Amino acid sequence: ILSKITFKENINPIGIFISSNGGKIAVLGSTYYGLIPRFTSYYAENVFTTIYVYDISDKTKPTLERNFTITGRYFGSRMVDEYIYVVVGQPAYVIYDTVILPKIYKDREVMEVRPEQIYYFPNASDRSYIFTSITAINIANKREEPNVLTVMMGETGSLYASRENLYITFHDKPNQTSILKVRIDRGQLKFEAKGTVLGTEINQFSMDEYEGYFRIATTTWEGGETWNNIYVLDEKMNIIGNLTNIAIGEAIDSARFMSDRCYLATSVAWKDPFFVIDLKDPRAPKVLGYLKIPGFTRYLHPYDENYVIGIGRDENNNLRISIFDVSNTANPIEVSSYVIKGEWVDTLALSDHKAFLFDKQKEIMAMPVSIIDGLRWQGAYIFRITLDHRIDLKGRISHQEESGRQDPSRWVKRTLYIDDVIYTVSEAKVRMNKLGDITLIGDINLS
């Protein structure tokens, strides 16, 4: 360990960004100060989002260069070039007859968002007014001031970013999703348009921007019935194409847009239809083919243009990893699978895509896995995916003690590789193994 940065007790780190030259690092965190009174008997959260920018050109002596504090709860962030875009939501509330507007604290300076700077849409539902602020910060240039754009809408849903635009969804009305489009250009923020579609998306992978069009997959729940939809919107966020009533009675479990196709996995009664949808003509999306397998698929990841990796569960609730061949779009097939069995099996990759590691050239796939099968085991499964699309287990890496006593600080949460070494990361340590045969190299203790 070359150096260590310690934060105040009430700061919970939630994200890290590194500049392209490796000389700066931005650490995002959340700070909670309890409740503050709103009216006679109502209270509001006193939550702040913090951003610390460090100069780490000397890795042995990181120095704090700037710090920002934004009023509100952290929602999401993205980095494009040297700029980080941080999205924060602050409830619109009144304290002692005063409307509390968003603020940004830069070191000892205060930037308050003025009422005339806030975008508002009159037809938005007033169920839960939220000030959603996007703050753009250049982490490489300390002289550049941050920019902020604030919108007053409902509760935020998902965040998607291309190199030119941010898209934020809001669910301000039942069975309806509003999408806010914000242009980003080297830290400059410009509101572009707002669009609306029926249904709700499940996460960021339900959205995509391709050749100037925005695509989104949603599920509609109405009158005890469900169905699924694909919408294509133009640059002004007007719907120009749609495909509705997909898989009536089912709901989307996972979605992935890849070029001019969309892959959907829906589920009903532990059966998992996998759909291939053609988007070559944005005005006329259509289903090309589908496959049904037992269980459900919760996460889809591209292997290449003809193959897709799926992670989910089989009909016995075991963890199932599949490879789908979509080269024949009318007849997608499952060409390989690997099942991890146990009384209870789970992986963080089902809910957090950052826990999933895949590299086609290295033929490696890895993810944290937890198993209860008499005894409890937790660690990382390391797989080799061969050119003929076989899934072979290379090995398992655990940080737990040999005594079998479970220590949550030793639960593996991330895997990564550098050259021919694979690193598994828990709160307690970083373990290094050879990528070839998974033999142990050594540990770096973090606690």
Coordinates of C-alpha atoms in Angstrom, one line a residue:
I1 CA 0.0 0.0 0.0
L2 CA 1.5 3.3 -1.1
S3 CA -0.9 5.6 0.7
K4 CA -4.2 5.8 2.5
I5 CA -7.0 8.4 2.4
T6 CA -9.2 8.7 5.5
F7 CA -12.6 10.3 5.4
K8 CA -14.8 11.7 8.2
E9 CA -16.9 9.2 10.0
N10 CA -20.2 10.5 8.5
I11 CA -19.0 10.2 4.9
N12 CA -19.8 7.1 3.0
P13 CA -17.7 6.7 -0.2
I14 CA -19.9 5.5 -3.2
G15 CA -17.8 6.0 -6.3
I16 CA -14.4 6.8 -7.8
F17 CA -13.3 8.4 -11.1
I18 CA -9.7 8.7 -12.3
S19 CA -8.4 11.2 -14.9
S20 CA -7.1 9.9 -18.2
N21 CA -3.4 10.6 -17.2
G22 CA -3.9 9.0 -13.8
G23 CA -2.9 12.2 -12.0
K24 CA -6.3 13.1 -10.4
I25 CA -8.9 11.1 -8.6
A26 CA -12.4 12.1 -7.7
V27 CA -14.1 10.3 -4.7
L28 CA -17.9 10.6 -4.5
G29 CA -19.6 10.2 -1.1
S30 CA -22.8 10.6 0.7
T31 CA -23.2 12.4 4.1
Y32 CA -26.3 12.1 6.3
Y33 CA -27.0 14.6 9.1
G34 CA -30.3 13.3 10.3
L35 CA -33.7 15.0 10.0
I36 CA -34.6 18.7 9.9
P37 CA -38.1 20.1 10.7
R38 CA -40.3 21.1 7.8
F39 CA -43.6 22.0 9.3
T40 CA -45.0 21.4 12.8
S41 CA -44.8 17.6 12.7
Y42 CA -43.0 16.8 9.4
Y43 CA -39.3 16.3 8.9
A44 CA -37.0 16.2 5.8
E45 CA -33.8 14.3 5.2
N46 CA -30.6 16.3 5.7
V47 CA -28.5 14.6 3.0
F48 CA -25.5 15.9 1.1
T49 CA -23.4 14.5 -1.8
T50 CA -19.7 15.1 -1.5
I51 CA -17.0 15.1 -4.2
Y52 CA -13.3 15.2 -3.2
V53 CA -10.7 15.7 -6.0
Y54 CA -7.2 14.6 -5.1
D55 CA -3.9 15.2 -6.9
I56 CA -2.3 11.7 -6.9
S57 CA 0.6 12.4 -9.3
D58 CA 2.7 11.4 -6.3
K59 CA 1.0 8.1 -5.3
T60 CA 2.7 8.2 -1.9
K61 CA 1.3 11.6 -1.0
P62 CA -2.2 12.2 -2.3
T63 CA -3.3 15.8 -1.7
L64 CA -6.8 17.2 -1.5
E65 CA -7.1 19.7 -4.3
R66 CA -10.8 20.6 -4.2
N67 CA -14.0 19.5 -2.5
F68 CA -17.6 20.0 -3.4
T69 CA -20.7 19.4 -1.4
I70 CA -24.1 19.3 -3.1
T71 CA -27.4 19.4 -1.2
G72 CA -29.4 16.2 -1.9
R73 CA -29.2 12.5 -2.2
Y74 CA -26.8 10.9 -4.7
F75 CA -28.5 9.4 -7.7
G76 CA -25.8 8.6 -10.3
S77 CA -22.8 9.8 -12.1
R78 CA -20.9 9.4 -15.4
M79 CA -17.5 10.5 -16.7
V80 CA -16.9 11.7 -20.3
D81 CA -13.3 12.7 -21.1
E82 CA -12.1 14.7 -18.0
Y83 CA -15.6 15.7 -16.9
I84 CA -17.7 14.0 -14.3
Y85 CA -21.5 14.6 -14.3
V86 CA -23.0 14.0 -10.9
V87 CA -26.8 13.7 -10.6
V88 CA -28.3 14.6 -7.2
G89 CA -31.9 14.8 -6.0
Q90 CA -33.2 17.2 -3.3
P91 CA -36.8 17.1 -2.2
A92 CA -38.6 20.4 -2.7
Y93 CA -39.6 21.4 0.8
V94 CA -40.2 24.4 3.0
I95 CA -38.5 25.2 6.3
Y96 CA -40.1 27.9 8.4
D97 CA -41.9 29.4 5.3
T98 CA -38.7 29.4 3.2
V99 CA -38.3 27.3 0.1
I100 CA -35.0 25.5 0.3
L101 CA -33.2 25.6 -3.1
P102 CA -30.3 23.4 -4.1
K103 CA -26.8 24.6 -3.2
I104 CA -23.3 23.7 -4.2
Y105 CA -20.4 24.3 -1.8
K106 CA -17.0 24.6 -3.4
D107 CA -14.4 24.6 -0.6
R108 CA -15.7 27.7 1.3
E109 CA -17.7 29.3 -1.6
V110 CA -21.5 28.8 -2.0
M111 CA -23.3 28.5 -5.3
E112 CA -27.0 28.8 -4.9
V113 CA -29.4 27.8 -7.7
R114 CA -31.7 30.7 -8.3
P115 CA -35.5 30.1 -9.0
E116 CA -35.2 31.5 -12.5
Q117 CA -32.5 28.9 -13.3
I118 CA -34.7 25.9 -12.5
Y119 CA -36.6 24.1 -15.3
Y120 CA -40.1 23.0 -14.4
F121 CA -42.8 21.2 -16.4
P122 CA -46.3 22.2 -15.5
N123 CA -48.0 18.9 -16.4
A124 CA -45.7 16.9 -14.1
S125 CA -47.3 15.1 -11.2
D126 CA -46.9 16.8 -7.9
R127 CA -46.8 13.5 -5.9
S128 CA -43.1 14.1 -5.0
Y129 CA -41.5 17.2 -6.4
I130 CA -37.7 16.8 -6.5
F131 CA -35.0 19.2 -7.5
T132 CA -32.8 17.1 -9.7
S133 CA -29.4 18.8 -10.3
I134 CA -26.7 17.8 -12.7
T135 CA -23.3 19.1 -11.8
A136 CA -20.4 19.0 -14.3
I137 CA -16.8 19.1 -12.9
N138 CA -13.5 19.0 -14.7
I139 CA -11.4 16.9 -12.4
A140 CA -8.2 17.6 -14.4
N141 CA -8.4 21.4 -14.3
K142 CA -8.8 22.9 -10.9
R143 CA -9.3 26.4 -12.4
E144 CA -12.5 25.5 -14.3
E145 CA -15.7 26.3 -12.4
P146 CA -18.4 23.7 -12.2
N147 CA -21.6 24.0 -14.1
V148 CA -25.1 23.0 -12.9
L149 CA -28.5 22.4 -14.4
T150 CA -31.5 21.9 -12.2
V151 CA -35.0 20.5 -13.1
M152 CA -38.0 20.2 -10.8
M153 CA -39.8 17.0 -11.6
G154 CA -40.8 13.7 -9.9
E155 CA -38.7 10.8 -8.5
T156 CA -35.8 9.8 -10.7
G157 CA -35.7 6.3 -12.2
S158 CA -32.7 5.5 -14.3
L159 CA -29.7 7.3 -15.8
Y160 CA -28.1 6.7 -19.2
A161 CA -25.3 8.6 -20.9
S162 CA -23.8 8.7 -24.4
R163 CA -20.8 10.9 -25.2
E164 CA -23.1 13.8 -26.1
N165 CA -26.2 13.4 -24.0
L166 CA -27.5 12.5 -20.5
Y167 CA -30.9 10.8 -20.3
I168 CA -32.8 10.7 -16.9
T169 CA -36.1 9.0 -16.5
F170 CA -38.9 10.1 -14.1
H171 CA -41.9 8.2 -13.1
D172 CA -44.2 11.0 -12.2
K173 CA -47.4 9.3 -13.3
P174 CA -48.5 5.6 -13.1
N175 CA -47.5 3.5 -16.1
Q176 CA -45.7 6.4 -17.7
T177 CA -42.1 7.3 -18.0
S178 CA -40.8 10.8 -18.8
I179 CA -37.3 11.1 -20.2
L180 CA -35.2 14.2 -19.8
K181 CA -32.5 14.8 -22.4
V182 CA -29.6 17.1 -21.5
R183 CA -26.8 17.9 -23.9
I184 CA -23.3 17.6 -22.5
D185 CA -20.3 19.2 -24.2
R186 CA -17.0 19.5 -22.2
G187 CA -18.8 20.4 -19.0
Q188 CA -21.5 22.6 -20.6
L189 CA -25.0 21.6 -19.9
K190 CA -28.0 22.4 -22.0
F191 CA -31.6 21.1 -21.7
E192 CA -32.6 19.7 -25.0
A193 CA -36.0 18.0 -24.7
K194 CA -38.4 15.9 -22.7
G195 CA -40.2 12.8 -24.0
T196 CA -42.9 10.5 -22.6
V197 CA -43.6 6.8 -23.2
L198 CA -45.9 4.3 -21.6
G199 CA -44.7 1.8 -19.1
T200 CA -41.6 1.8 -17.0
E201 CA -38.0 0.7 -17.6
I202 CA -36.1 -1.6 -15.2
N203 CA -32.6 0.0 -15.4
Q204 CA -30.0 1.8 -17.6
F205 CA -29.7 -1.1 -19.9
S206 CA -33.3 -0.6 -21.0
M207 CA -32.2 2.6 -22.7
D208 CA -29.8 3.4 -25.5
E209 CA -28.8 6.1 -28.0
Y210 CA -27.9 5.0 -31.5
E211 CA -27.4 7.1 -34.7
G212 CA -29.3 10.1 -33.2
Y213 CA -32.2 8.0 -31.9
F214 CA -33.1 7.2 -28.3
R215 CA -34.5 3.7 -27.7
I216 CA -36.2 2.5 -24.5
A217 CA -37.8 -0.8 -23.4
T218 CA -40.7 -0.7 -20.9
T219 CA -43.2 -2.9 -19.2
T220 CA -46.8 -1.7 -18.8
W221 CA -48.9 -2.9 -15.8
E222 CA -52.6 -2.2 -16.1
G223 CA -55.7 -3.9 -14.8
G224 CA -53.9 -6.9 -13.6
E225 CA -52.3 -7.5 -17.0
T226 CA -48.8 -6.8 -18.3
W227 CA -47.2 -6.3 -21.6
N228 CA -43.9 -4.9 -23.0
N229 CA -42.9 -2.2 -25.4
I230 CA -40.0 -0.8 -27.4
Y231 CA -40.1 3.0 -28.3
V232 CA -37.8 4.9 -30.6
L233 CA -37.6 8.7 -30.2
D234 CA -36.0 11.3 -32.4
E235 CA -33.6 14.1 -31.3
K236 CA -36.5 16.2 -30.1
M237 CA -37.8 13.2 -28.0
N238 CA -40.8 12.6 -30.2
I239 CA -41.9 9.0 -30.6
I240 CA -41.3 8.0 -34.3
G241 CA -41.5 4.2 -33.9
N242 CA -42.8 1.7 -31.5
L243 CA -43.5 -2.0 -30.9
T244 CA -46.1 -2.7 -28.2
N245 CA -47.9 -5.7 -26.7
I246 CA -44.7 -7.9 -26.6
A247 CA -45.1 -11.0 -24.5
I248 CA -48.5 -10.2 -23.0
G249 CA -48.7 -11.5 -19.4
E250 CA -45.0 -11.2 -18.9
A251 CA -42.6 -8.6 -17.7
I252 CA -39.1 -7.6 -18.7
D253 CA -36.3 -9.1 -16.6
S254 CA -33.4 -7.8 -18.6
A255 CA -32.7 -5.8 -21.8
R256 CA -29.7 -4.9 -23.9
F257 CA -29.5 -2.7 -27.0
M258 CA -26.7 -3.6 -29.4
S259 CA -26.4 -1.7 -32.6
D260 CA -29.6 -2.1 -34.6
R261 CA -31.0 -4.9 -32.3
C262 CA -32.5 -5.1 -28.9
Y263 CA -32.4 -8.3 -26.8
L264 CA -35.2 -8.8 -24.2
A265 CA -35.6 -11.5 -21.6
T266 CA -39.1 -11.6 -20.1
S267 CA -40.4 -14.1 -17.5
V268 CA -43.6 -15.9 -16.6
A269 CA -44.0 -19.0 -14.4
W270 CA -40.3 -19.7 -14.3
K271 CA -40.0 -19.7 -18.1
D272 CA -37.7 -17.3 -19.8
P273 CA -38.6 -16.1 -23.3
F274 CA -35.5 -14.5 -25.0
F275 CA -36.5 -12.1 -27.8
V276 CA -34.4 -10.7 -30.7
I277 CA -35.9 -7.4 -31.9
D278 CA -34.9 -5.7 -35.2
L279 CA -34.4 -1.9 -35.0
K280 CA -32.8 -1.3 -38.5
D281 CA -35.9 0.8 -39.4
P282 CA -36.3 3.0 -36.4
R283 CA -39.9 3.7 -37.5
A284 CA -40.9 0.0 -37.6
P285 CA -39.3 -2.2 -34.9
K286 CA -40.2 -5.8 -35.2
V287 CA -39.6 -9.2 -33.4
L288 CA -37.3 -11.4 -35.4
G289 CA -37.3 -14.5 -33.3
Y290 CA -37.4 -15.8 -29.7
L291 CA -36.4 -18.7 -27.6
K292 CA -37.9 -20.2 -24.4
I293 CA -35.7 -21.7 -21.6
P294 CA -36.6 -22.6 -18.0
G295 CA -36.0 -20.0 -15.4
F296 CA -35.2 -16.3 -16.0
T297 CA -32.4 -14.1 -17.2
R298 CA -31.6 -11.0 -15.0
Y299 CA -28.6 -9.6 -16.8
L300 CA -27.5 -9.6 -20.5
H301 CA -24.0 -8.8 -21.6
P302 CA -22.6 -8.7 -25.2
Y303 CA -20.1 -11.3 -26.2
D304 CA -19.9 -10.0 -29.8
E305 CA -22.3 -9.2 -32.6
N306 CA -23.5 -12.8 -32.8
Y307 CA -23.5 -14.0 -29.2
V308 CA -24.9 -12.7 -25.9
I309 CA -24.2 -13.8 -22.3
G310 CA -27.1 -14.1 -19.9
I311 CA -27.0 -14.5 -16.1
G312 CA -30.1 -15.6 -14.2
R313 CA -31.7 -18.6 -12.6
D314 CA -32.9 -22.0 -13.8
E315 CA -36.2 -23.6 -12.9
N316 CA -34.7 -24.9 -9.6
N317 CA -33.5 -21.5 -8.5
N318 CA -29.9 -22.3 -9.2
L319 CA -27.6 -19.7 -10.7
R320 CA -27.4 -20.2 -14.5
I321 CA -25.0 -18.6 -17.0
S322 CA -25.9 -19.0 -20.6
I323 CA -24.5 -18.1 -24.0
F324 CA -27.1 -17.3 -26.7
D325 CA -26.3 -17.6 -30.4
V326 CA -28.2 -14.8 -32.2
S327 CA -26.5 -15.1 -35.6
N328 CA -29.7 -16.6 -37.0
T329 CA -32.1 -13.9 -35.7
A330 CA -35.2 -15.9 -36.5
N331 CA -34.0 -18.8 -34.4
P332 CA -31.8 -17.8 -31.4
I333 CA -30.4 -20.8 -29.5
E334 CA -28.6 -21.4 -26.2
V335 CA -25.3 -22.9 -27.2
S336 CA -23.7 -23.3 -23.8
S337 CA -24.6 -23.0 -20.1
Y338 CA -23.1 -23.4 -16.7
V339 CA -25.2 -24.0 -13.6
I340 CA -24.0 -23.3 -10.0
K341 CA -26.1 -25.5 -7.6
G342 CA -26.8 -25.2 -3.9
E343 CA -29.6 -24.8 -1.4
W344 CA -29.2 -21.1 -2.0
V345 CA -27.0 -19.5 -4.7
D346 CA -26.6 -15.8 -5.5
T347 CA -24.3 -13.4 -7.3
L348 CA -24.0 -9.6 -6.9
A349 CA -23.8 -9.5 -10.7
L350 CA -27.6 -10.0 -10.9
S351 CA -28.1 -6.5 -9.3
D352 CA -24.8 -4.7 -9.9
H353 CA -23.2 -5.0 -13.4
K354 CA -19.9 -3.7 -12.1
A355 CA -19.5 -7.0 -10.2
F356 CA -19.4 -8.8 -13.6
L357 CA -16.0 -9.1 -15.4
F358 CA -15.7 -10.2 -19.0
D359 CA -12.9 -10.0 -21.6
K360 CA -13.2 -11.8 -24.9
Q361 CA -9.5 -11.6 -25.8
K362 CA -8.5 -13.0 -22.4
E363 CA -11.3 -15.6 -22.6
I364 CA -12.2 -14.7 -19.0
M365 CA -15.4 -14.2 -17.1
A366 CA -15.7 -13.7 -13.4
M367 CA -18.2 -12.7 -10.7
P368 CA -18.8 -12.9 -7.0
V369 CA -20.8 -15.9 -5.9
S370 CA -22.4 -16.8 -2.5
I371 CA -23.5 -20.4 -1.9
I372 CA -25.3 -22.1 1.0
D373 CA -25.2 -25.9 0.6
G374 CA -24.8 -27.3 4.1
L375 CA -22.0 -24.9 4.7
R376 CA -21.7 -21.3 3.4
W377 CA -19.1 -20.3 0.8
Q378 CA -18.5 -16.8 -0.6
G379 CA -15.9 -15.8 -3.2
A380 CA -15.3 -15.3 -6.9
Y381 CA -15.9 -17.9 -9.7
I382 CA -13.4 -17.5 -12.5
F383 CA -14.5 -18.9 -15.9
R384 CA -12.9 -19.4 -19.3
I385 CA -15.1 -18.9 -22.3
T386 CA -13.5 -20.6 -25.2
L387 CA -13.7 -19.7 -28.9
D388 CA -16.3 -22.4 -29.4
H389 CA -18.3 -20.7 -26.7
R390 CA -17.9 -23.3 -23.9
I391 CA -18.0 -22.1 -20.3
D392 CA -15.4 -23.9 -18.2
L393 CA -14.6 -23.2 -14.5
K394 CA -11.0 -22.2 -14.1
G395 CA -11.2 -21.9 -10.3
R396 CA -12.7 -20.3 -7.2
I397 CA -11.1 -17.6 -5.1
S398 CA -12.3 -16.9 -1.5
H399 CA -11.1 -14.5 1.1
Q400 CA -12.8 -16.3 4.0
E401 CA -10.7 -18.0 6.7
E402 CA -10.1 -21.7 6.6
S403 CA -12.1 -22.1 9.8
G404 CA -15.3 -21.5 7.7
R405 CA -16.4 -18.6 9.9
Q406 CA -18.1 -16.0 7.7
D407 CA -16.8 -12.5 7.9
P408 CA -18.8 -10.0 5.7
S409 CA -15.7 -7.8 5.4
R410 CA -14.1 -10.7 3.5
W411 CA -16.9 -11.1 1.0
V412 CA -15.5 -10.6 -2.5
K413 CA -17.3 -7.7 -4.3
R414 CA -15.2 -7.0 -7.4
T415 CA -12.8 -8.8 -9.7
L416 CA -10.3 -7.3 -12.2
Y417 CA -7.2 -8.2 -14.0
I418 CA -3.9 -6.4 -14.9
D419 CA -1.7 -8.2 -17.4
D420 CA -1.8 -11.9 -16.3
V421 CA -2.8 -11.4 -12.7
I422 CA -6.4 -11.5 -11.5
Y423 CA -7.3 -9.4 -8.5
T424 CA -10.3 -10.1 -6.2
V425 CA -11.4 -7.3 -3.9
S426 CA -13.2 -7.3 -0.5
E427 CA -13.3 -4.8 2.2
A428 CA -10.6 -6.7 4.1
K429 CA -8.1 -7.5 1.3
V430 CA -7.0 -7.6 -2.3
R431 CA -6.0 -11.1 -3.3
M432 CA -3.7 -11.7 -6.3
N433 CA -3.8 -15.0 -8.4
K434 CA -2.2 -16.0 -11.6
L435 CA -4.8 -15.7 -14.4
G436 CA -3.6 -18.9 -16.1
D437 CA -4.0 -21.5 -13.4
I438 CA -5.5 -19.3 -10.5
T439 CA -2.6 -20.2 -8.2
L440 CA -2.2 -17.7 -5.3
I441 CA 0.4 -15.0 -5.6
G442 CA -0.3 -13.0 -2.4
D443 CA -2.6 -10.7 -0.4
I444 CA -2.7 -7.0 0.4
N445 CA -4.5 -6.5 3.7
L446 CA -6.8 -3.4 3.8
S447 CA -7.9 -3.6 7.4

